[in-house]
Amino acid sequence: MIVLANDHAGVELKKEIIGLLEQLNLPHKDLGVNSPESTDYPLWGYRAAKLVASGECDRGIIICGTGVGISLAANKVRGIRCVVCTDCYSAKLSREHNDANMLALGARVVGPDLAKMIVQVWLETSFAGGERHSRRVNMIGKIEQGQEP
Ligand code: RB5
Protein backbone atom coordinates (compact mmCIF):
# COMPACT_ATOMS: atom_id res chain seq x y z
CA MET A 1 0.00 0.00 0.00
CA ILE A 2 1.33 3.41 -0.99
CA VAL A 3 0.26 6.44 1.03
CA LEU A 4 0.02 9.85 -0.63
CA ALA A 5 -0.28 13.22 1.05
CA ASN A 6 0.30 16.81 -0.01
CA ASP A 7 -0.28 20.43 0.81
CA HIS A 8 -2.23 22.87 -1.36
CA ALA A 9 0.70 23.22 -3.80
CA GLY A 10 0.62 19.51 -4.57
CA VAL A 11 -3.04 18.92 -5.34
CA GLU A 12 -2.79 18.80 -9.14
CA LEU A 13 0.45 16.79 -9.27
CA LYS A 14 -0.96 14.31 -6.75
CA LYS A 15 -3.89 13.65 -9.14
CA GLU A 16 -1.40 12.85 -11.90
CA ILE A 17 0.50 10.47 -9.62
CA ILE A 18 -2.70 8.73 -8.59
CA GLY A 19 -3.49 8.26 -12.29
CA LEU A 20 -0.12 6.54 -12.71
CA LEU A 21 -0.67 4.29 -9.67
CA GLU A 22 -4.06 3.28 -11.06
CA GLN A 23 -2.47 2.50 -14.42
CA LEU A 24 0.12 0.35 -12.64
CA ASN A 25 -2.59 -1.29 -10.52
CA LEU A 26 -0.88 -0.27 -7.30
CA PRO A 27 -3.11 0.11 -4.23
CA HIS A 28 -2.89 3.52 -2.60
CA LYS A 29 -4.34 5.60 0.19
CA ASP A 30 -4.82 9.35 -0.35
CA LEU A 31 -4.68 11.34 2.90
CA GLY A 32 -5.35 14.64 1.10
CA VAL A 33 -5.50 17.53 0.69
CA ASN A 34 -7.65 17.91 -2.35
CA SER A 35 -8.44 21.59 -2.13
CA PRO A 36 -6.34 24.62 -3.11
CA GLU A 37 -6.95 26.20 0.31
CA SER A 38 -3.67 26.95 2.08
CA THR A 39 -2.57 24.30 4.57
CA ASP A 40 0.59 23.46 6.52
CA TYR A 41 2.89 20.95 4.83
CA PRO A 42 4.33 19.49 8.10
CA LEU A 43 0.94 17.99 8.93
CA TRP A 44 0.84 16.03 5.70
CA GLY A 45 4.44 14.90 5.79
CA TYR A 46 3.94 13.72 9.36
CA ARG A 47 0.65 11.89 8.74
CA ALA A 48 1.99 9.98 5.74
CA ALA A 49 5.26 9.20 7.54
CA LYS A 50 3.42 7.73 10.55
CA LEU A 51 1.67 5.22 8.29
CA VAL A 52 4.94 4.17 6.69
CA ALA A 53 6.80 4.01 10.01
CA SER A 54 4.04 1.86 11.55
CA GLY A 55 4.11 -0.55 8.61
CA GLU A 56 0.50 0.16 7.70
CA CYS A 57 1.79 1.44 4.36
CA ASP A 58 4.86 0.19 2.52
CA ARG A 59 5.92 3.43 0.88
CA GLY A 60 4.90 7.06 0.88
CA ILE A 61 4.78 9.75 -1.78
CA ILE A 62 4.40 13.29 -0.49
CA ILE A 63 4.16 16.55 -2.39
CA CYS A 64 4.52 20.23 -1.60
CA GLY A 65 5.77 23.18 -3.64
CA THR A 66 9.44 22.20 -3.53
CA GLY A 67 9.25 18.79 -1.85
CA VAL A 68 11.65 20.20 0.73
CA GLY A 69 9.42 21.24 3.61
CA ILE A 70 7.26 18.14 3.54
CA SER A 71 10.33 15.86 3.37
CA LEU A 72 11.90 17.61 6.36
CA ALA A 73 8.76 16.92 8.38
CA ALA A 74 8.55 13.28 7.27
CA ASN A 75 12.20 12.68 8.13
CA LYS A 76 11.55 13.65 11.76
CA VAL A 77 9.53 10.46 12.17
CA ARG A 78 11.67 7.57 13.36
CA GLY A 79 12.33 4.99 10.65
CA ILE A 80 11.63 7.32 7.76
CA ARG A 81 14.12 7.84 4.97
CA CYS A 82 12.47 10.40 2.76
CA VAL A 83 14.18 11.76 -0.34
CA VAL A 84 13.36 14.75 -2.49
CA CYS A 85 14.02 13.78 -6.09
CA THR A 86 14.05 15.93 -9.19
CA ASP A 87 15.67 13.33 -11.45
CA CYS A 88 15.34 9.62 -12.20
CA TYR A 89 18.95 8.74 -11.37
CA SER A 90 18.65 9.96 -7.79
CA ALA A 91 15.26 8.28 -7.48
CA LYS A 92 16.73 4.92 -8.56
CA LEU A 93 19.81 5.21 -6.37
CA SER A 94 17.76 6.36 -3.38
CA ARG A 95 16.18 2.92 -3.47
CA GLU A 96 19.23 0.85 -4.40
CA HIS A 97 21.67 2.43 -1.96
CA ASN A 98 19.60 4.24 0.69
CA ASP A 99 16.46 2.09 0.89
CA ALA A 100 14.36 5.28 0.85
CA ASN A 101 10.85 4.52 2.03
CA MET A 102 9.33 7.88 1.16
CA LEU A 103 9.61 10.07 -1.91
CA ALA A 104 8.95 13.81 -1.87
CA LEU A 105 8.17 15.77 -5.01
CA GLY A 106 8.12 19.49 -5.65
CA ALA A 107 5.06 20.35 -7.68
CA ARG A 108 6.55 23.76 -8.48
CA VAL A 109 9.86 22.21 -9.51
CA VAL A 110 9.13 19.15 -11.66
CA GLY A 111 6.54 18.85 -14.40
CA PRO A 112 3.98 16.04 -14.29
CA ASP A 113 5.66 13.82 -16.89
CA LEU A 114 9.04 13.92 -15.17
CA ALA A 115 7.37 13.43 -11.79
CA LYS A 116 5.63 10.30 -13.06
CA MET A 117 8.90 8.88 -14.43
CA ILE A 118 10.55 9.57 -11.06
CA VAL A 119 7.72 7.83 -9.21
CA GLN A 120 7.74 4.81 -11.50
CA VAL A 121 11.48 4.21 -11.29
CA TRP A 122 11.41 4.80 -7.52
CA LEU A 123 8.60 2.27 -7.04
CA GLU A 124 10.13 -0.33 -9.36
CA THR A 125 13.63 -0.28 -7.87
CA SER A 126 14.56 -2.51 -4.95
CA PHE A 127 17.13 -1.96 -2.23
CA ALA A 128 20.35 -3.55 -3.46
CA GLY A 129 21.12 -4.82 0.06
CA GLY A 130 24.55 -6.25 0.72
CA GLU A 131 26.87 -5.49 3.61
CA ARG A 132 28.02 -2.05 2.41
CA HIS A 133 24.63 -0.50 1.77
CA SER A 134 22.98 -2.15 4.77
CA ARG A 135 25.75 -0.96 7.06
CA ARG A 136 25.31 2.63 5.89
CA VAL A 137 21.53 2.58 6.19
CA ASN A 138 21.91 1.13 9.70
CA MET A 139 24.29 3.98 10.54
CA ILE A 140 21.53 6.47 9.67
CA GLY A 141 19.27 4.58 12.07
CA LYS A 142 21.87 4.89 14.84
CA ILE A 143 22.07 8.64 14.39
CA GLU A 144 18.27 8.73 14.62
CA GLN A 145 18.48 6.91 17.97
CA GLY A 146 20.97 9.44 19.32
CA GLN A 147 23.92 7.09 18.98
CA GLU A 148 27.24 7.54 17.23
CA PRO A 149 27.07 6.07 13.74
C1 RB5 B 1 3.73 26.59 0.31
O1 RB5 B 1 3.64 27.85 -0.24
C2 RB5 B 1 5.16 26.09 0.24
O2 RB5 B 1 5.94 26.75 1.18
C3 RB5 B 1 5.21 24.61 0.44
O3 RB5 B 1 4.42 23.98 -0.51
C4 RB5 B 1 6.57 23.95 0.31
O4 RB5 B 1 7.21 24.31 -0.87
C5 RB5 B 1 7.45 24.03 1.48
O5 RB5 B 1 8.57 23.53 1.51
Coordinates of N, CA and C and ligand atoms in Angstrom, one line a residue:
M1 N 0.8 -1.2 0.0 CA 0.0 0.0 0.0 C 0.9 1.3 0.0
I2 N 0.6 2.2 -0.9 CA 1.3 3.4 -1.0 C 0.5 4.5 -0.4
V3 N 1.0 5.3 0.5 CA 0.3 6.4 1.0 C 0.7 7.7 0.3
L4 N -0.3 8.6 0.0 CA 0.0 9.8 -0.6 C -0.5 10.9 0.3
A5 N 0.2 12.1 0.3 CA -0.3 13.2 1.0 C 0.4 14.4 0.5
N6 N -0.2 15.6 0.6 CA 0.3 16.8 0.0 C -0.3 18.0 0.6
D7 N 0.3 19.2 0.4 CA -0.3 20.4 0.8 C -1.0 21.0 -0.4
H8 N -1.5 22.2 -0.3 CA -2.2 22.9 -1.4 C -1.4 23.0 -2.7
A9 N -0.1 23.1 -2.6 CA 0.7 23.2 -3.8 C 0.8 21.9 -4.6
G10 N 0.4 20.8 -3.9 CA 0.6 19.5 -4.6 C -0.6 18.8 -5.1
V11 N -1.8 19.5 -5.0 CA -3.0 18.9 -5.3 C -3.1 18.4 -6.8
E12 N -2.7 19.2 -7.7 CA -2.8 18.8 -9.1 C -1.8 17.7 -9.5
L13 N -0.5 17.8 -9.0 CA 0.4 16.8 -9.3 C 0.0 15.5 -8.6
K14 N -0.5 15.5 -7.4 CA -1.0 14.3 -6.8 C -2.0 13.6 -7.6
K15 N -2.9 14.3 -8.3 CA -3.9 13.6 -9.1 C -3.2 12.9 -10.3
E16 N -2.2 13.5 -10.8 CA -1.4 12.8 -11.9 C -0.7 11.6 -11.4
I17 N -0.2 11.6 -10.2 CA 0.5 10.5 -9.6 C -0.5 9.4 -9.3
I18 N -1.7 9.7 -8.8 CA -2.7 8.7 -8.6 C -3.1 8.1 -9.9
G19 N -3.2 8.8 -11.0 CA -3.5 8.3 -12.3 C -2.5 7.2 -12.7
L20 N -1.2 7.5 -12.4 CA -0.1 6.5 -12.7 C -0.3 5.3 -11.8
L21 N -0.5 5.5 -10.6 CA -0.7 4.3 -9.7 C -1.8 3.4 -10.1
E22 N -2.9 4.1 -10.6 CA -4.1 3.3 -11.1 C -3.7 2.5 -12.3
Q23 N -2.9 3.2 -13.2 CA -2.5 2.5 -14.4 C -1.6 1.3 -14.1
L24 N -0.8 1.4 -13.0 CA 0.1 0.4 -12.6 C -0.5 -0.6 -11.7
N25 N -1.8 -0.4 -11.4 CA -2.6 -1.3 -10.5 C -2.0 -1.4 -9.1
L26 N -1.5 -0.3 -8.6 CA -0.9 -0.3 -7.3 C -1.8 0.3 -6.3
P27 N -2.2 -0.4 -5.2 CA -3.1 0.1 -4.2 C -2.5 1.3 -3.5
H28 N -3.4 2.3 -3.2 CA -2.9 3.5 -2.6 C -4.0 4.1 -1.7
K29 N -3.5 4.9 -0.8 CA -4.3 5.6 0.2 C -4.0 7.1 0.1
D30 N -5.0 7.9 -0.2 CA -4.8 9.3 -0.3 C -5.3 10.1 0.9
L31 N -4.3 10.6 1.7 CA -4.7 11.3 2.9 C -5.2 12.8 2.6
G32 N -5.0 13.2 1.4 CA -5.4 14.6 1.1 C -4.1 15.5 1.1
V33 N -4.3 16.8 0.9 CA -5.5 17.5 0.7 C -5.9 17.5 -0.8
N34 N -7.2 17.9 -1.0 CA -7.7 17.9 -2.4 C -8.3 19.3 -2.7
S35 N -7.9 20.3 -1.9 CA -8.4 21.6 -2.1 C -7.3 22.6 -2.2
P36 N -7.4 23.7 -3.0 CA -6.3 24.6 -3.1 C -6.2 25.6 -1.9
E37 N -7.0 25.4 -0.9 CA -6.9 26.2 0.3 C -5.6 26.0 1.0
S38 N -5.0 27.1 1.5 CA -3.7 26.9 2.1 C -3.7 26.1 3.3
T39 N -2.7 25.2 3.4 CA -2.6 24.3 4.6 C -1.1 24.1 4.9
D40 N -0.8 23.5 6.0 CA 0.6 23.5 6.5 C 1.2 22.1 6.1
Y41 N 2.3 22.2 5.3 CA 2.9 20.9 4.8 C 3.4 20.0 5.9
P42 N 3.8 20.5 7.1 CA 4.3 19.5 8.1 C 3.3 18.5 8.5
L43 N 2.0 18.9 8.6 CA 0.9 18.0 8.9 C 0.9 16.8 8.0
W44 N 1.0 17.1 6.7 CA 0.8 16.0 5.7 C 2.1 15.1 5.6
G45 N 3.2 15.7 5.8 CA 4.4 14.9 5.8 C 4.4 14.0 7.0
Y46 N 4.0 14.5 8.1 CA 3.9 13.7 9.4 C 2.9 12.6 9.3
R47 N 1.7 12.9 8.8 CA 0.7 11.9 8.7 C 1.0 10.7 7.8
A48 N 1.6 11.1 6.7 CA 2.0 10.0 5.7 C 3.1 9.2 6.4
A49 N 4.1 9.9 7.0 CA 5.3 9.2 7.5 C 4.9 8.2 8.7
K50 N 3.9 8.6 9.5 CA 3.4 7.7 10.5 C 2.9 6.4 10.0
L51 N 2.2 6.5 8.9 CA 1.7 5.2 8.3 C 2.8 4.3 7.7
V52 N 3.8 5.0 7.2 CA 4.9 4.2 6.7 C 5.7 3.6 7.9
A53 N 6.0 4.4 8.9 CA 6.8 4.0 10.0 C 6.1 2.9 10.8
S54 N 4.8 2.9 10.8 CA 4.0 1.9 11.6 C 3.9 0.6 10.7
G55 N 4.2 0.6 9.5 CA 4.1 -0.6 8.6 C 2.7 -0.7 8.0
E56 N 1.8 0.2 8.3 CA 0.5 0.2 7.7 C 0.6 0.4 6.2
C57 N 1.5 1.2 5.8 CA 1.8 1.4 4.4 C 3.3 1.1 4.1
D58 N 3.5 0.6 2.9 CA 4.9 0.2 2.5 C 5.8 1.3 2.1
R59 N 5.2 2.3 1.4 CA 5.9 3.4 0.9 C 5.0 4.7 0.9
G60 N 5.7 5.8 0.9 CA 4.9 7.1 0.9 C 5.4 8.0 -0.2
I61 N 4.4 8.7 -0.8 CA 4.8 9.8 -1.8 C 4.1 11.0 -1.3
I62 N 4.9 12.0 -1.1 CA 4.4 13.3 -0.5 C 4.8 14.5 -1.4
I63 N 3.9 15.5 -1.4 CA 4.2 16.6 -2.4 C 3.9 17.9 -1.7
C64 N 4.8 18.8 -1.9 CA 4.5 20.2 -1.6 C 5.1 21.1 -2.7
G65 N 5.3 22.3 -2.5 CA 5.8 23.2 -3.6 C 7.1 22.8 -4.1
T66 N 8.1 22.6 -3.2 CA 9.4 22.2 -3.5 C 9.8 20.7 -3.2
G67 N 8.9 20.1 -2.4 CA 9.2 18.8 -1.8 C 10.1 18.9 -0.6
V68 N 10.7 20.1 -0.4 CA 11.7 20.2 0.7 C 11.0 20.2 2.1
G69 N 10.0 21.1 2.3 CA 9.4 21.2 3.6 C 8.8 20.0 4.1
I70 N 8.0 19.3 3.2 CA 7.3 18.1 3.5 C 8.2 17.0 3.8
S71 N 9.4 16.9 3.1 CA 10.3 15.9 3.4 C 11.0 16.1 4.7
L72 N 11.3 17.3 5.1 CA 11.9 17.6 6.4 C 11.0 17.1 7.5
A73 N 9.7 17.4 7.4 CA 8.8 16.9 8.4 C 8.7 15.4 8.4
A74 N 8.6 14.7 7.3 CA 8.5 13.3 7.3 C 9.8 12.6 7.9
N75 N 11.0 13.2 7.6 CA 12.2 12.7 8.1 C 12.4 12.8 9.6
K76 N 11.5 13.6 10.3 CA 11.5 13.7 11.8 C 10.9 12.5 12.4
V77 N 10.2 11.6 11.6 CA 9.5 10.5 12.2 C 10.5 9.3 12.1
R78 N 10.7 8.6 13.2 CA 11.7 7.6 13.4 C 11.4 6.5 12.3
G79 N 12.4 6.1 11.6 CA 12.3 5.0 10.6 C 12.1 5.5 9.2
I80 N 11.9 6.8 9.1 CA 11.6 7.3 7.8 C 12.9 7.8 7.1
R81 N 13.0 7.3 5.8 CA 14.1 7.8 5.0 C 13.4 8.4 3.7
C82 N 13.2 9.7 3.8 CA 12.5 10.4 2.8 C 13.4 11.2 1.9
V83 N 13.3 11.1 0.6 CA 14.2 11.8 -0.3 C 13.4 12.7 -1.3
V84 N 13.9 13.9 -1.5 CA 13.4 14.8 -2.5 C 14.1 14.4 -3.8
C85 N 13.4 14.1 -4.8 CA 14.0 13.8 -6.1 C 13.5 14.7 -7.2
T86 N 14.4 15.1 -8.0 CA 14.0 15.9 -9.2 C 14.6 15.3 -10.5
D87 N 15.2 14.1 -10.3 CA 15.7 13.3 -11.4 C 15.6 11.8 -11.2
C88 N 15.6 11.1 -12.3 CA 15.3 9.6 -12.2 C 16.5 8.9 -11.6
Y89 N 17.7 9.4 -11.9 CA 19.0 8.7 -11.4 C 18.9 8.7 -9.8
S90 N 18.7 9.9 -9.3 CA 18.6 10.0 -7.8 C 17.5 9.1 -7.2
A91 N 16.4 9.1 -7.9 CA 15.3 8.3 -7.5 C 15.7 6.8 -7.4
K92 N 16.3 6.3 -8.5 CA 16.7 4.9 -8.6 C 17.8 4.6 -7.5
L93 N 18.8 5.5 -7.4 CA 19.8 5.2 -6.4 C 19.3 5.4 -4.9
S94 N 18.3 6.2 -4.7 CA 17.8 6.4 -3.4 C 17.1 5.1 -2.9
R95 N 16.7 4.2 -3.8 CA 16.2 2.9 -3.5 C 17.3 1.9 -3.4
E96 N 18.2 1.9 -4.4 CA 19.2 0.8 -4.4 C 20.2 1.0 -3.2
H97 N 20.6 2.2 -3.0 CA 21.7 2.4 -2.0 C 21.1 2.8 -0.6
N98 N 20.1 3.6 -0.6 CA 19.6 4.2 0.7 C 18.3 3.6 1.2
D99 N 17.7 2.7 0.5 CA 16.5 2.1 0.9 C 15.4 3.1 1.3
A100 N 15.3 4.2 0.5 CA 14.4 5.3 0.9 C 12.9 4.7 0.9
N101 N 12.2 5.0 1.9 CA 10.8 4.5 2.0 C 9.8 5.6 1.8
M102 N 10.3 6.8 1.6 CA 9.3 7.9 1.2 C 10.0 8.8 0.1
L103 N 9.2 9.2 -0.8 CA 9.6 10.1 -1.9 C 8.9 11.4 -1.8
A104 N 9.6 12.5 -1.9 CA 8.9 13.8 -1.9 C 9.2 14.5 -3.2
L105 N 8.1 15.1 -3.7 CA 8.2 15.8 -5.0 C 7.8 17.2 -4.8
G106 N 8.4 18.1 -5.6 CA 8.1 19.5 -5.6 C 7.3 19.8 -6.8
A107 N 6.0 20.1 -6.6 CA 5.1 20.4 -7.7 C 5.4 21.6 -8.4
R108 N 6.2 22.5 -7.8 CA 6.6 23.8 -8.5 C 7.9 23.6 -9.1
V109 N 8.5 22.4 -9.0 CA 9.9 22.2 -9.5 C 9.9 21.3 -10.7
V110 N 9.2 20.1 -10.6 CA 9.1 19.2 -11.7 C 7.8 19.2 -12.3
G111 N 7.8 19.0 -13.6 CA 6.5 18.9 -14.4 C 5.9 17.5 -14.2
P112 N 4.7 17.3 -14.6 CA 4.0 16.0 -14.3 C 4.6 14.8 -15.0
D113 N 5.1 15.0 -16.2 CA 5.7 13.8 -16.9 C 6.9 13.3 -16.2
L114 N 7.8 14.3 -15.9 CA 9.0 13.9 -15.2 C 8.7 13.3 -13.8
A115 N 7.8 13.9 -13.1 CA 7.4 13.4 -11.8 C 6.9 12.0 -11.9
K116 N 6.1 11.7 -12.9 CA 5.6 10.3 -13.1 C 6.8 9.3 -13.4
M117 N 7.7 9.8 -14.2 CA 8.9 8.9 -14.4 C 9.7 8.6 -13.2
I118 N 9.8 9.7 -12.3 CA 10.6 9.6 -11.1 C 9.8 8.6 -10.2
V119 N 8.5 8.7 -10.1 CA 7.7 7.8 -9.2 C 7.8 6.4 -9.7
Q120 N 7.7 6.2 -11.0 CA 7.7 4.8 -11.5 C 9.1 4.1 -11.2
V121 N 10.2 4.8 -11.5 CA 11.5 4.2 -11.3 C 11.7 4.0 -9.8
W122 N 11.2 4.9 -9.0 CA 11.4 4.8 -7.5 C 10.6 3.6 -7.0
L123 N 9.4 3.4 -7.5 CA 8.6 2.3 -7.0 C 9.1 0.9 -7.6
E124 N 9.7 0.9 -8.7 CA 10.1 -0.3 -9.4 C 11.5 -0.8 -9.0
T125 N 12.2 0.1 -8.2 CA 13.6 -0.3 -7.9 C 13.7 -0.8 -6.4
S126 N 14.4 -1.9 -6.3 CA 14.6 -2.5 -5.0 C 15.9 -2.1 -4.3
F127 N 15.9 -2.2 -3.0 CA 17.1 -2.0 -2.2 C 18.1 -3.0 -2.7
A128 N 19.3 -2.6 -3.0 CA 20.4 -3.6 -3.5 C 20.8 -4.5 -2.3
G129 N 20.7 -4.0 -1.1 CA 21.1 -4.8 0.1 C 22.6 -5.0 0.1
G130 N 23.1 -6.0 0.6 CA 24.6 -6.2 0.7 C 25.1 -5.5 1.9
E131 N 26.3 -6.0 2.4 CA 26.9 -5.5 3.6 C 27.1 -4.0 3.6
R132 N 27.6 -3.5 2.5 CA 28.0 -2.1 2.4 C 26.8 -1.1 2.5
H133 N 25.8 -1.4 1.7 CA 24.6 -0.5 1.8 C 23.8 -0.7 3.1
S134 N 23.7 -1.9 3.5 CA 23.0 -2.1 4.8 C 23.7 -1.5 5.9
R135 N 25.0 -1.6 6.0 CA 25.8 -1.0 7.1 C 25.5 0.5 7.1
R136 N 25.5 1.2 5.9 CA 25.3 2.6 5.9 C 23.9 3.0 6.3
V137 N 22.9 2.3 5.8 CA 21.5 2.6 6.2 C 21.4 2.4 7.7
N138 N 22.0 1.3 8.2 CA 21.9 1.1 9.7 C 22.6 2.3 10.5
M139 N 23.6 2.8 9.9 CA 24.3 4.0 10.5 C 23.3 5.2 10.6
I140 N 22.5 5.4 9.6 CA 21.5 6.5 9.7 C 20.6 6.2 10.8
G141 N 20.2 5.0 11.0 CA 19.3 4.6 12.1 C 19.9 4.8 13.4
K142 N 21.2 4.6 13.6 CA 21.9 4.9 14.8 C 21.8 6.4 15.2
I143 N 22.1 7.2 14.2 CA 22.1 8.6 14.4 C 20.7 9.0 14.9
E144 N 19.7 8.4 14.3 CA 18.3 8.7 14.6 C 18.0 8.4 16.1
Q145 N 18.7 7.3 16.6 CA 18.5 6.9 18.0 C 19.4 7.6 18.9
G146 N 20.1 8.7 18.4 CA 21.0 9.4 19.3 C 22.3 8.8 19.6
Q147 N 22.6 7.8 18.8 CA 23.9 7.1 19.0 C 24.9 7.6 17.9
E148 N 26.2 7.3 18.2 CA 27.2 7.5 17.2 C 27.1 6.6 16.1
P149 N 27.2 7.0 14.8 CA 27.1 6.1 13.7 C 28.3 5.2 13.6
Ligands
RB5_1 C1 3.7 26.6 0.3 O1 3.6 27.9 -0.2 C2 5.2 26.1 0.2 O2 5.9 26.7 1.2 C3 5.2 24.6 0.4 O3 4.4 24.0 -0.5 C4 6.6 23.9 0.3 O4 7.2 24.3 -0.9 C5 7.4 24.0 1.5 O5 8.6 23.5 1.5

